[in-house]
JSON list of C-alpha atoms in Angstrom, two decimals:
[
{"chain": "I", "resi": 1, "resn": "SER", "atom": "CA", "xyz": [12.21, -87.62, 2.14]},
{"chain": "I", "resi": 2, "resn": "CYS", "atom": "CA", "xyz": [12.05, -87.49, -1.66]},
{"chain": "I", "resi": 3, "resn": "LEU", "atom": "CA", "xyz": [14.04, -88.37, -4.76]},
{"chain": "I", "resi": 4, "resn": "ILE", "atom": "CA", "xyz": [15.92, -85.76, -6.75]},
{"chain": "I", "resi": 5, "resn": "PHE", "atom": "CA", "xyz": [17.11, -86.76, -10.23]},
{"chain": "I", "resi": 6, "resn": "PHE", "atom": "CA", "xyz": [20.40, -85.41, -11.60]},
{"chain": "I", "resi": 7, "resn": "GLY", "atom": "CA", "xyz": [20.71, -86.66, -15.18]},
{"chain": "I", "resi": 8, "resn": "THR", "atom": "CA", "xyz": [20.69, -90.45, -14.84]},
{"chain": "I", "resi": 9, "resn": "ARG", "atom": "CA", "xyz": [21.39, -90.46, -11.15]},
{"chain": "I", "resi": 10, "resn": "CYS", "atom": "CA", "xyz": [18.95, -90.25, -8.36]},
{"chain": "I", "resi": 11, "resn": "SER", "atom": "CA", "xyz": [19.60, -89.00, -4.88]},
{"chain": "I", "resi": 12, "resn": "ARG", "atom": "CA", "xyz": [17.46, -89.18, -1.80]},
{"chain": "I", "resi": 13, "resn": "VAL", "atom": "CA", "xyz": [17.17, -85.86, 0.09]},
{"chain": "I", "resi": 14, "resn": "THR", "atom": "CA", "xyz": [15.33, -84.90, 3.18]},
{"chain": "I", "resi": 15, "resn": "GLY", "atom": "CA", "xyz": [12.31, -82.59, 3.44]},
{"chain": "I", "resi": 16, "resn": "PRO", "atom": "CA", "xyz": [14.09, -79.64, 5.17]},
{"chain": "I", "resi": 17, "resn": "TRP", "atom": "CA", "xyz": [16.46, -79.20, 2.30]},
{"chain": "I", "resi": 18, "resn": "VAL", "atom": "CA", "xyz": [13.62, -78.97, -0.18]},
{"chain": "I", "resi": 19, "resn": "TYR", "atom": "CA", "xyz": [11.75, -76.57, 2.07]},
{"chain": "I", "resi": 20, "resn": "SER", "atom": "CA", "xyz": [14.73, -74.24, 2.39]},
{"chain": "I", "resi": 21, "resn": "ARG", "atom": "CA", "xyz": [15.24, -74.19, -1.39]},
{"chain": "I", "resi": 22, "resn": "LEU", "atom": "CA", "xyz": [11.61, -73.42, -2.02]},
{"chain": "I", "resi": 23, "resn": "SER", "atom": "CA", "xyz": [11.56, -70.72, 0.66]},
{"chain": "I", "resi": 24, "resn": "LYS", "atom": "CA", "xyz": [14.57, -69.04, -0.84]},
{"chain": "I", "resi": 25, "resn": "ALA", "atom": "CA", "xyz": [12.93, -69.05, -4.26]},
{"chain": "I", "resi": 26, "resn": "PHE", "atom": "CA", "xyz": [9.75, -67.48, -2.87]},
{"chain": "I", "resi": 27, "resn": "GLU", "atom": "CA", "xyz": [11.77, -64.83, -0.99]},
{"chain": "I", "resi": 28, "resn": "GLU", "atom": "CA", "xyz": [13.66, -63.90, -4.12]},
{"chain": "I", "resi": 29, "resn": "SER", "atom": "CA", "xyz": [10.40, -63.65, -6.05]},
{"chain": "I", "resi": 30, "resn": "GLY", "atom": "CA", "xyz": [8.80, -61.49, -3.32]},
{"chain": "I", "resi": 31, "resn": "GLY", "atom": "CA", "xyz": [11.86, -59.23, -3.17]},
{"chain": "I", "resi": 32, "resn": "LYS", "atom": "CA", "xyz": [11.68, -58.64, -6.89]},
{"chain": "I", "resi": 33, "resn": "ARG", "atom": "CA", "xyz": [8.01, -57.71, -6.60]},
{"chain": "I", "resi": 34, "resn": "LYS", "atom": "CA", "xyz": [8.82, -55.27, -3.77]},
{"chain": "I", "resi": 35, "resn": "MET", "atom": "CA", "xyz": [11.59, -53.70, -5.83]},
{"chain": "I", "resi": 36, "resn": "MET", "atom": "CA", "xyz": [9.26, -53.34, -8.79]},
{"chain": "I", "resi": 37, "resn": "LYS", "atom": "CA", "xyz": [6.59, -51.79, -6.58]},
{"chain": "I", "resi": 38, "resn": "ALA", "atom": "CA", "xyz": [9.12, -49.35, -5.04]},
{"chain": "I", "resi": 39, "resn": "GLU", "atom": "CA", "xyz": [10.29, -48.37, -8.52]},
{"chain": "I", "resi": 40, "resn": "ASP", "atom": "CA", "xyz": [6.68, -47.74, -9.58]},
{"chain": "I", "resi": 41, "resn": "ASN", "atom": "CA", "xyz": [6.11, -45.59, -6.48]},
{"chain": "I", "resi": 42, "resn": "ARG", "atom": "CA", "xyz": [9.26, -43.61, -7.19]},
{"chain": "I", "resi": 43, "resn": "ARG", "atom": "CA", "xyz": [8.22, -42.94, -10.76]},
{"chain": "I", "resi": 44, "resn": "SER", "atom": "CA", "xyz": [4.73, -41.94, -9.62]},
{"chain": "I", "resi": 45, "resn": "CYS", "atom": "CA", "xyz": [6.23, -39.46, -7.13]},
{"chain": "I", "resi": 46, "resn": "GLU", "atom": "CA", "xyz": [8.49, -38.03, -9.82]},
{"chain": "I", "resi": 47, "resn": "ARG", "atom": "CA", "xyz": [5.52, -37.53, -12.14]},
{"chain": "I", "resi": 48, "resn": "SER", "atom": "CA", "xyz": [3.48, -35.87, -9.35]},
{"chain": "I", "resi": 49, "resn": "LEU", "atom": "CA", "xyz": [6.39, -33.59, -8.44]},
{"chain": "I", "resi": 50, "resn": "CYS", "atom": "CA", "xyz": [6.91, -32.65, -12.08]},
{"chain": "I", "resi": 51, "resn": "CYS", "atom": "CA", "xyz": [3.20, -31.78, -12.47]},
{"chain": "I", "resi": 52, "resn": "CYS", "atom": "CA", "xyz": [3.30, -29.72, -9.28]},
{"chain": "I", "resi": 53, "resn": "CYS", "atom": "CA", "xyz": [6.36, -27.77, -10.46]},
{"chain": "I", "resi": 54, "resn": "ARG", "atom": "CA", "xyz": [4.73, -27.09, -13.81]},
{"chain": "I", "resi": 55, "resn": "SER", "atom": "CA", "xyz": [1.58, -25.82, -12.08]},
{"chain": "I", "resi": 56, "resn": "CYS", "atom": "CA", "xyz": [3.60, -23.54, -9.78]},
{"chain": "I", "resi": 57, "resn": "CYS", "atom": "CA", "xyz": [5.55, -22.17, -12.73]},
{"chain": "I", "resi": 58, "resn": "CYS", "atom": "CA", "xyz": [2.32, -21.44, -14.61]},
{"chain": "I", "resi": 59, "resn": "VAL", "atom": "CA", "xyz": [0.86, -19.64, -11.59]},
{"chain": "I", "resi": 60, "resn": "LEU", "atom": "CA", "xyz": [4.06, -17.63, -11.10]},
{"chain": "I", "resi": 61, "resn": "ILE", "atom": "CA", "xyz": [4.15, -16.65, -14.77]},
{"chain": "I", "resi": 62, "resn": "ALA", "atom": "CA", "xyz": [0.50, -15.58, -14.60]},
{"chain": "I", "resi": 63, "resn": "ILE", "atom": "CA", "xyz": [1.20, -13.43, -11.51]},
{"chain": "I", "resi": 64, "resn": "LEU", "atom": "CA", "xyz": [4.24, -11.80, -13.15]},
{"chain": "I", "resi": 65, "resn": "LEU", "atom": "CA", "xyz": [2.23, -11.06, -16.29]},
{"chain": "I", "resi": 66, "resn": "ALA", "atom": "CA", "xyz": [-0.56, -9.55, -14.20]},
{"chain": "I", "resi": 67, "resn": "ILE", "atom": "CA", "xyz": [1.95, -7.34, -12.34]},
{"chain": "I", "resi": 68, "resn": "ALA", "atom": "CA", "xyz": [3.46, -6.24, -15.68]},
{"chain": "I", "resi": 69, "resn": "VAL", "atom": "CA", "xyz": [0.04, -5.35, -17.07]},
{"chain": "I", "resi": 70, "resn": "VAL", "atom": "CA", "xyz": [-0.81, -3.39, -13.91]},
{"chain": "I", "resi": 71, "resn": "ALA", "atom": "CA", "xyz": [2.51, -1.54, -14.03]},
{"chain": "I", "resi": 72, "resn": "LEU", "atom": "CA", "xyz": [2.03, -0.58, -17.68]},
{"chain": "I", "resi": 73, "resn": "SER", "atom": "CA", "xyz": [-1.55, 0.64, -17.14]},
{"chain": "I", "resi": 74, "resn": "PHE", "atom": "CA", "xyz": [-0.92, 2.35, -13.77]},
{"chain": "I", "resi": 75, "resn": "GLU", "atom": "CA", "xyz": [-2.34, 5.86, -13.42]},
{"chain": "I", "resi": 76, "resn": "GLU", "atom": "CA", "xyz": [-1.27, 8.26, -10.68]},
{"chain": "I", "resi": 77, "resn": "PRO", "atom": "CA", "xyz": [-3.95, 9.12, -8.11]},
{"chain": "I", "resi": 78, "resn": "GLU", "atom": "CA", "xyz": [-5.68, 12.49, -8.59]},
{"chain": "I", "resi": 79, "resn": "VAL", "atom": "CA", "xyz": [-5.30, 14.98, -5.72]},
{"chain": "I", "resi": 80, "resn": "GLU", "atom": "CA", "xyz": [-7.52, 17.99, -5.07]},
{"chain": "I", "resi": 81, "resn": "VAL", "atom": "CA", "xyz": [-7.90, 20.52, -2.26]},
{"chain": "I", "resi": 82, "resn": "LYS", "atom": "CA", "xyz": [-11.63, 20.79, -1.66]},
{"chain": "I", "resi": 83, "resn": "SER", "atom": "CA", "xyz": [-11.97, 23.42, 1.05]},
{"chain": "I", "resi": 84, "resn": "ALA", "atom": "CA", "xyz": [-10.51, 25.12, 4.09]},
{"chain": "I", "resi": 85, "resn": "GLU", "atom": "CA", "xyz": [-12.33, 25.93, 7.31]},
{"chain": "I", "resi": 86, "resn": "LEU", "atom": "CA", "xyz": [-11.26, 28.06, 10.24]},
{"chain": "I", "resi": 87, "resn": "LYS", "atom": "CA", "xyz": [-12.43, 25.89, 13.10]},
{"chain": "I", "resi": 88, "resn": "GLU", "atom": "CA", "xyz": [-11.11, 27.98, 15.98]},
{"chain": "I", "resi": 89, "resn": "LEU", "atom": "CA", "xyz": [-9.77, 31.51, 16.22]},
{"chain": "I", "resi": 90, "resn": "ASP", "atom": "CA", "xyz": [-8.57, 33.44, 19.22]},
{"chain": "I", "resi": 91, "resn": "ILE", "atom": "CA", "xyz": [-7.14, 36.92, 18.65]},
{"chain": "I", "resi": 92, "resn": "ASN", "atom": "CA", "xyz": [-5.68, 39.35, 21.13]},
{"chain": "I", "resi": 93, "resn": "MET", "atom": "CA", "xyz": [-3.06, 42.07, 20.95]},
{"chain": "I", "resi": 94, "resn": "GLU", "atom": "CA", "xyz": [-0.26, 39.61, 21.69]},
{"chain": "I", "resi": 95, "resn": "ARG", "atom": "CA", "xyz": [-1.04, 36.72, 19.32]},
{"chain": "I", "resi": 96, "resn": "ALA", "atom": "CA", "xyz": [-3.57, 35.03, 17.06]},
{"chain": "I", "resi": 97, "resn": "THR", "atom": "CA", "xyz": [-4.24, 31.31, 17.55]},
{"chain": "I", "resi": 98, "resn": "LEU", "atom": "CA", "xyz": [-5.83, 29.43, 14.66]},
{"chain": "I", "resi": 99, "resn": "SER", "atom": "CA", "xyz": [-7.09, 25.91, 14.03]},
{"chain": "I", "resi": 100, "resn": "ILE", "atom": "CA", "xyz": [-7.60, 25.26, 10.31]},
{"chain": "I", "resi": 101, "resn": "ASP", "atom": "CA", "xyz": [-9.07, 22.10, 8.73]},
{"chain": "I", "resi": 102, "resn": "VAL", "atom": "CA", "xyz": [-8.20, 21.45, 5.10]},
{"chain": "I", "resi": 103, "resn": "SER", "atom": "CA", "xyz": [-10.31, 18.93, 3.17]},
{"chain": "I", "resi": 104, "resn": "ILE", "atom": "CA", "xyz": [-8.37, 16.79, 0.66]},
{"chain": "I", "resi": 105, "resn": "HIS", "atom": "CA", "xyz": [-9.92, 14.70, -2.11]},
{"chain": "I", "resi": 106, "resn": "ILE", "atom": "CA", "xyz": [-7.93, 11.85, -3.70]},
{"chain": "I", "resi": 107, "resn": "PHE", "atom": "CA", "xyz": [-9.17, 9.52, -6.42]},
{"chain": "I", "resi": 108, "resn": "ASN", "atom": "CA", "xyz": [-7.44, 6.25, -7.28]},
{"chain": "I", "resi": 109, "resn": "PRO", "atom": "CA", "xyz": [-8.31, 5.55, -10.96]},
{"chain": "I", "resi": 110, "resn": "ASN", "atom": "CA", "xyz": [-6.72, 2.09, -10.92]},
{"chain": "I", "resi": 111, "resn": "GLY", "atom": "CA", "xyz": [-8.83, -1.04, -10.65]},
{"chain": "I", "resi": 112, "resn": "TRP", "atom": "CA", "xyz": [-8.13, -4.27, -8.81]},
{"chain": "I", "resi": 113, "resn": "PRO", "atom": "CA", "xyz": [-5.62, -5.14, -7.43]},
{"chain": "I", "resi": 114, "resn": "VAL", "atom": "CA", "xyz": [-4.10, -1.66, -7.19]},
{"chain": "I", "resi": 115, "resn": "THR", "atom": "CA", "xyz": [-5.08, -0.29, -3.81]},
{"chain": "I", "resi": 116, "resn": "GLY", "atom": "CA", "xyz": [-3.04, 2.48, -2.24]},
{"chain": "I", "resi": 117, "resn": "THR", "atom": "CA", "xyz": [-2.13, 4.23, 0.98]},
{"chain": "I", "resi": 118, "resn": "VAL", "atom": "CA", "xyz": [-1.31, 7.91, 1.42]},
{"chain": "I", "resi": 119, "resn": "LYS", "atom": "CA", "xyz": [1.74, 7.82, 3.69]},
{"chain": "I", "resi": 120, "resn": "LYS", "atom": "CA", "xyz": [2.87, 11.43, 3.60]},
{"chain": "I", "resi": 121, "resn": "LEU", "atom": "CA", "xyz": [1.15, 14.69, 2.69]},
{"chain": "I", "resi": 122, "resn": "HIS", "atom": "CA", "xyz": [1.88, 18.27, 3.76]},
{"chain": "I", "resi": 123, "resn": "VAL", "atom": "CA", "xyz": [-0.39, 21.24, 3.14]},
{"chain": "I", "resi": 124, "resn": "LYS", "atom": "CA", "xyz": [1.00, 24.80, 3.40]},
{"chain": "I", "resi": 125, "resn": "VAL", "atom": "CA", "xyz": [-1.29, 27.54, 4.67]},
{"chain": "I", "resi": 126, "resn": "HIS", "atom": "CA", "xyz": [-0.76, 31.18, 3.63]},
{"chain": "I", "resi": 127, "resn": "SER", "atom": "CA", "xyz": [-2.57, 34.43, 4.37]},
{"chain": "I", "resi": 128, "resn": "LEU", "atom": "CA", "xyz": [-3.66, 36.65, 1.46]},
{"chain": "I", "resi": 129, "resn": "ASP", "atom": "CA", "xyz": [-4.77, 40.26, 1.42]},
{"chain": "I", "resi": 130, "resn": "ARG", "atom": "CA", "xyz": [-8.40, 40.19, 0.32]},
{"chain": "I", "resi": 131, "resn": "GLN", "atom": "CA", "xyz": [-8.50, 44.01, 0.23]},
{"chain": "I", "resi": 132, "resn": "ALA", "atom": "CA", "xyz": [-5.63, 44.32, -2.24]},
{"chain": "I", "resi": 133, "resn": "PRO", "atom": "CA", "xyz": [-6.50, 45.24, -5.84]},
{"chain": "I", "resi": 134, "resn": "ASP", "atom": "CA", "xyz": [-5.71, 41.69, -7.00]},
{"chain": "I", "resi": 135, "resn": "GLU", "atom": "CA", "xyz": [-7.16, 40.17, -3.78]},
{"chain": "I", "resi": 136, "resn": "VAL", "atom": "CA", "xyz": [-3.79, 38.55, -3.16]},
{"chain": "I", "resi": 137, "resn": "GLY", "atom": "CA", "xyz": [-1.36, 41.26, -2.11]},
{"chain": "I", "resi": 138, "resn": "GLU", "atom": "CA", "xyz": [1.59, 40.21, 0.00]},
{"chain": "I", "resi": 139, "resn": "VAL", "atom": "CA", "xyz": [1.53, 36.49, 0.83]},
{"chain": "I", "resi": 140, "resn": "TYR", "atom": "CA", "xyz": [2.35, 35.52, 4.43]},
{"chain": "I", "resi": 141, "resn": "HIS", "atom": "CA", "xyz": [3.20, 31.94, 5.30]},
{"chain": "I", "resi": 142, "resn": "LEU", "atom": "CA", "xyz": [1.24, 30.80, 8.38]},
{"chain": "I", "resi": 143, "resn": "GLY", "atom": "CA", "xyz": [2.03, 27.13, 8.90]},
{"chain": "I", "resi": 144, "resn": "VAL", "atom": "CA", "xyz": [1.78, 23.54, 7.68]},
{"chain": "I", "resi": 145, "resn": "ALA", "atom": "CA", "xyz": [-0.98, 20.96, 8.02]},
{"chain": "I", "resi": 146, "resn": "SER", "atom": "CA", "xyz": [0.21, 17.34, 8.02]},
{"chain": "I", "resi": 147, "resn": "LEU", "atom": "CA", "xyz": [-1.46, 13.99, 7.56]},
{"chain": "I", "resi": 148, "resn": "PRO", "atom": "CA", "xyz": [-1.95, 12.53, 11.07]},
{"chain": "I", "resi": 149, "resn": "GLU", "atom": "CA", "xyz": [-2.06, 8.88, 9.92]},
{"chain": "I", "resi": 150, "resn": "PRO", "atom": "CA", "xyz": [-1.99, 6.88, 6.67]},
{"chain": "I", "resi": 151, "resn": "VAL", "atom": "CA", "xyz": [-5.15, 6.95, 4.55]},
{"chain": "I", "resi": 152, "resn": "THR", "atom": "CA", "xyz": [-6.24, 3.94, 2.46]},
{"chain": "I", "resi": 153, "resn": "LEU", "atom": "CA", "xyz": [-7.13, 4.46, -1.21]},
{"chain": "I", "resi": 154, "resn": "PRO", "atom": "CA", "xyz": [-9.60, 1.82, -2.48]},
{"chain": "I", "resi": 155, "resn": "GLU", "atom": "CA", "xyz": [-9.66, 0.67, -6.10]},
{"chain": "I", "resi": 156, "resn": "SER", "atom": "CA", "xyz": [-11.43, 2.97, -8.58]},
{"chain": "I", "resi": 157, "resn": "ALA", "atom": "CA", "xyz": [-12.95, 5.07, -5.83]},
{"chain": "I", "resi": 158, "resn": "PRO", "atom": "CA", "xyz": [-12.50, 8.52, -4.25]},
{"chain": "I", "resi": 159, "resn": "VAL", "atom": "CA", "xyz": [-11.70, 9.23, -0.63]},
{"chain": "I", "resi": 160, "resn": "GLU", "atom": "CA", "xyz": [-11.83, 12.49, 1.31]},
{"chain": "I", "resi": 161, "resn": "PHE", "atom": "CA", "xyz": [-10.08, 13.34, 4.55]},
{"chain": "I", "resi": 162, "resn": "ASP", "atom": "CA", "xyz": [-9.07, 16.37, 6.59]},
{"chain": "I", "resi": 163, "resn": "VAL", "atom": "CA", "xyz": [-5.66, 17.58, 7.69]},
{"chain": "I", "resi": 164, "resn": "ASN", "atom": "CA", "xyz": [-5.38, 20.05, 10.51]},
{"chain": "I", "resi": 165, "resn": "ALA", "atom": "CA", "xyz": [-3.02, 22.94, 11.16]},
{"chain": "I", "resi": 166, "resn": "GLU", "atom": "CA", "xyz": [-2.64, 24.49, 14.59]},
{"chain": "I", "resi": 167, "resn": "ILE", "atom": "CA", "xyz": [-1.06, 27.91, 14.08]},
{"chain": "I", "resi": 168, "resn": "VAL", "atom": "CA", "xyz": [0.11, 30.59, 16.52]},
{"chain": "I", "resi": 169, "resn": "ILE", "atom": "CA", "xyz": [0.89, 34.06, 15.09]},
{"chain": "I", "resi": 170, "resn": "PRO", "atom": "CA", "xyz": [2.77, 36.28, 17.55]},
{"chain": "I", "resi": 171, "resn": "ALA", "atom": "CA", "xyz": [2.31, 40.04, 17.25]},
{"chain": "I", "resi": 172, "resn": "SER", "atom": "CA", "xyz": [6.06, 40.56, 16.88]},
{"chain": "I", "resi": 173, "resn": "GLY", "atom": "CA", "xyz": [9.01, 39.99, 14.58]},
{"chain": "I", "resi": 174, "resn": "ASP", "atom": "CA", "xyz": [8.37, 38.51, 11.14]},
{"chain": "I", "resi": 175, "resn": "THR", "atom": "CA", "xyz": [4.71, 37.67, 11.91]},
{"chain": "I", "resi": 176, "resn": "ILE", "atom": "CA", "xyz": [3.56, 41.09, 13.09]},
{"chain": "I", "resi": 177, "resn": "ARG", "atom": "CA", "xyz": [2.11, 41.93, 9.65]},
{"chain": "I", "resi": 178, "resn": "SER", "atom": "CA", "xyz": [0.13, 38.70, 9.38]},
{"chain": "I", "resi": 179, "resn": "HIS", "atom": "CA", "xyz": [-1.12, 39.27, 12.94]},
{"chain": "I", "resi": 180, "resn": "SER", "atom": "CA", "xyz": [-2.24, 42.77, 11.97]},
{"chain": "I", "resi": 181, "resn": "ARG", "atom": "CA", "xyz": [-4.06, 41.34, 8.95]},
{"chain": "I", "resi": 182, "resn": "PHE", "atom": "CA", "xyz": [-6.03, 38.94, 11.15]},
{"chain": "I", "resi": 183, "resn": "ILE", "atom": "CA", "xyz": [-6.86, 41.81, 13.52]},
{"chain": "I", "resi": 184, "resn": "ARG", "atom": "CA", "xyz": [-8.20, 43.75, 10.51]},
{"chain": "I", "resi": 185, "resn": "ASP", "atom": "CA", "xyz": [-10.11, 40.82, 8.95]},
{"chain": "I", "resi": 186, "resn": "CYS", "atom": "CA", "xyz": [-11.36, 38.99, 12.03]},
{"chain": "I", "resi": 187, "resn": "GLY", "atom": "CA", "xyz": [-11.04, 41.42, 14.95]},
{"chain": "I", "resi": 188, "resn": "PRO", "atom": "CA", "xyz": [-13.98, 42.99, 16.80]},
{"chain": "I", "resi": 189, "resn": "LEU", "atom": "CA", "xyz": [-14.07, 45.95, 14.36]},
{"chain": "I", "resi": 190, "resn": "SER", "atom": "CA", "xyz": [-14.17, 43.75, 11.26]},
{"chain": "I", "resi": 191, "resn": "PHE", "atom": "CA", "xyz": [-17.23, 44.32, 9.07]},
{"chain": "I", "resi": 192, "resn": "GLU", "atom": "CA", "xyz": [-17.40, 41.03, 7.09]},
{"chain": "I", "resi": 193, "resn": "ALA", "atom": "CA", "xyz": [-15.45, 38.80, 9.50]},
{"chain": "I", "resi": 194, "resn": "LYS", "atom": "CA", "xyz": [-13.71, 36.99, 6.66]},
{"chain": "I", "resi": 195, "resn": "THR", "atom": "CA", "xyz": [-10.08, 36.39, 5.81]},
{"chain": "I", "resi": 196, "resn": "LYS", "atom": "CA", "xyz": [-8.46, 34.95, 2.73]},
{"chain": "I", "resi": 197, "resn": "LEU", "atom": "CA", "xyz": [-6.22, 31.87, 2.78]},
{"chain": "I", "resi": 198, "resn": "ARG", "atom": "CA", "xyz": [-4.14, 30.06, 0.20]},
{"chain": "I", "resi": 199, "resn": "ILE", "atom": "CA", "xyz": [-3.98, 26.30, 0.66]},
{"chain": "I", "resi": 200, "resn": "GLU", "atom": "CA", "xyz": [-1.14, 24.66, -1.23]},
{"chain": "I", "resi": 201, "resn": "ILE", "atom": "CA", "xyz": [0.15, 21.13, -1.68]},
{"chain": "I", "resi": 202, "resn": "ALA", "atom": "CA", "xyz": [3.64, 21.85, -2.91]},
{"chain": "I", "resi": 203, "resn": "ASP", "atom": "CA", "xyz": [5.68, 19.16, -1.20]},
{"chain": "I", "resi": 204, "resn": "ALA", "atom": "CA", "xyz": [5.81, 15.64, -2.59]},
{"chain": "I", "resi": 205, "resn": "ALA", "atom": "CA", "xyz": [3.01, 13.36, -1.50]},
{"chain": "I", "resi": 206, "resn": "ILE", "atom": "CA", "xyz": [4.07, 9.76, -0.86]},
{"chain": "I", "resi": 207, "resn": "VAL", "atom": "CA", "xyz": [1.47, 7.18, -1.89]},
{"chain": "I", "resi": 208, "resn": "ARG", "atom": "CA", "xyz": [2.07, 3.46, -1.49]},
{"chain": "I", "resi": 209, "resn": "VAL", "atom": "CA", "xyz": [0.52, 1.56, -4.40]},
{"chain": "I", "resi": 210, "resn": "ALA", "atom": "CA", "xyz": [0.94, -2.17, -5.10]},
{"chain": "I", "resi": 211, "resn": "SER", "atom": "CA", "xyz": [3.77, -2.54, -2.54]},
{"chain": "I", "resi": 212, "resn": "SER", "atom": "CA", "xyz": [5.74, 0.37, -4.04]},
{"chain": "I", "resi": 213, "resn": "ASP", "atom": "CA", "xyz": [6.08, 4.01, -2.96]},
{"chain": "I", "resi": 214, "resn": "VAL", "atom": "CA", "xyz": [4.93, 6.48, -5.62]},
{"chain": "I", "resi": 215, "resn": "THR", "atom": "CA", "xyz": [6.00, 10.12, -5.27]},
{"chain": "I", "resi": 216, "resn": "LEU", "atom": "CA", "xyz": [3.40, 12.58, -6.54]},
{"chain": "I", "resi": 217, "resn": "ASP", "atom": "CA", "xyz": [5.57, 15.61, -7.14]},
{"chain": "I", "resi": 218, "resn": "ASP", "atom": "CA", "xyz": [4.58, 16.71, -10.65]},
{"chain": "I", "resi": 219, "resn": "PHE", "atom": "CA", "xyz": [1.87, 19.10, -9.54]},
{"chain": "I", "resi": 220, "resn": "ASP", "atom": "CA", "xyz": [1.57, 22.50, -7.89]},
{"chain": "I", "resi": 221, "resn": "LEU", "atom": "CA", "xyz": [-1.88, 22.33, -6.40]},
{"chain": "I", "resi": 222, "resn": "LYS", "atom": "CA", "xyz": [-3.39, 25.28, -4.56]},
{"chain": "I", "resi": 223, "resn": "ILE", "atom": "CA", "xyz": [-6.66, 27.09, -3.94]},
{"chain": "I", "resi": 224, "resn": "ASP", "atom": "CA", "xyz": [-7.40, 30.61, -2.73]},
{"chain": "I", "resi": 225, "resn": "ALA", "atom": "CA", "xyz": [-10.51, 30.84, -0.57]},
{"chain": "I", "resi": 226, "resn": "ASP", "atom": "CA", "xyz": [-12.38, 33.39, 1.52]},
{"chain": "I", "resi": 227, "resn": "VAL", "atom": "CA", "xyz": [-12.81, 31.80, 4.94]},
{"chain": "I", "resi": 228, "resn": "PRO", "atom": "CA", "xyz": [-15.26, 32.97, 7.60]},
{"chain": "I", "resi": 229, "resn": "CYS", "atom": "CA", "xyz": [-13.50, 33.97, 10.79]},
{"chain": "I", "resi": 230, "resn": "ARG", "atom": "CA", "xyz": [-15.93, 31.97, 12.88]},
{"chain": "I", "resi": 231, "resn": "GLY", "atom": "CA", "xyz": [-16.07, 28.25, 12.13]}
]
């Protein structure tokens, strides 16, 4: 036991009472420290979260600015028909069967990160009269060559690929004249064994660039070429 003074009076108290009072005081002191530590942790988390949000905003702004710069400086890919080749030819008095490969050249003038993909491209094939005074004469439509699968366009680099047209020309109806022309140019009595074709990209080409579809429809691209009848 011990003595506790209250003003001029003195009281005798037992040890457990003193112990409980001291324990309560220590608990209150420890609780305050825990609360202060929790508050410090909360403020530290808030500061970290604020810094993280600022960093994300800066990165997002930088990405948006880069996209804007790319969009403003974007140049449409350049398309060119390089050549046409008659790979297979079978002619008889009933029909002419042709297999024509058309070589296409596309250049993507844009640098990183503007890659592209050719999604759609159609090439029209026509027959010309190479014996006409203007070496064109009456133009006969033969068929269409289509892109078999998408073609990737790398940054600032050219790419070449072939599209194929399988064409059957019956010796009747609207195609009898074009069939007769192939008999004349490529038949067994032909002297030079050459025919003349017009290769034309007249339909819109769909190119996917930077996650957007770009329609290349402001051109009328074609070539006229003498093509050997035997590939």
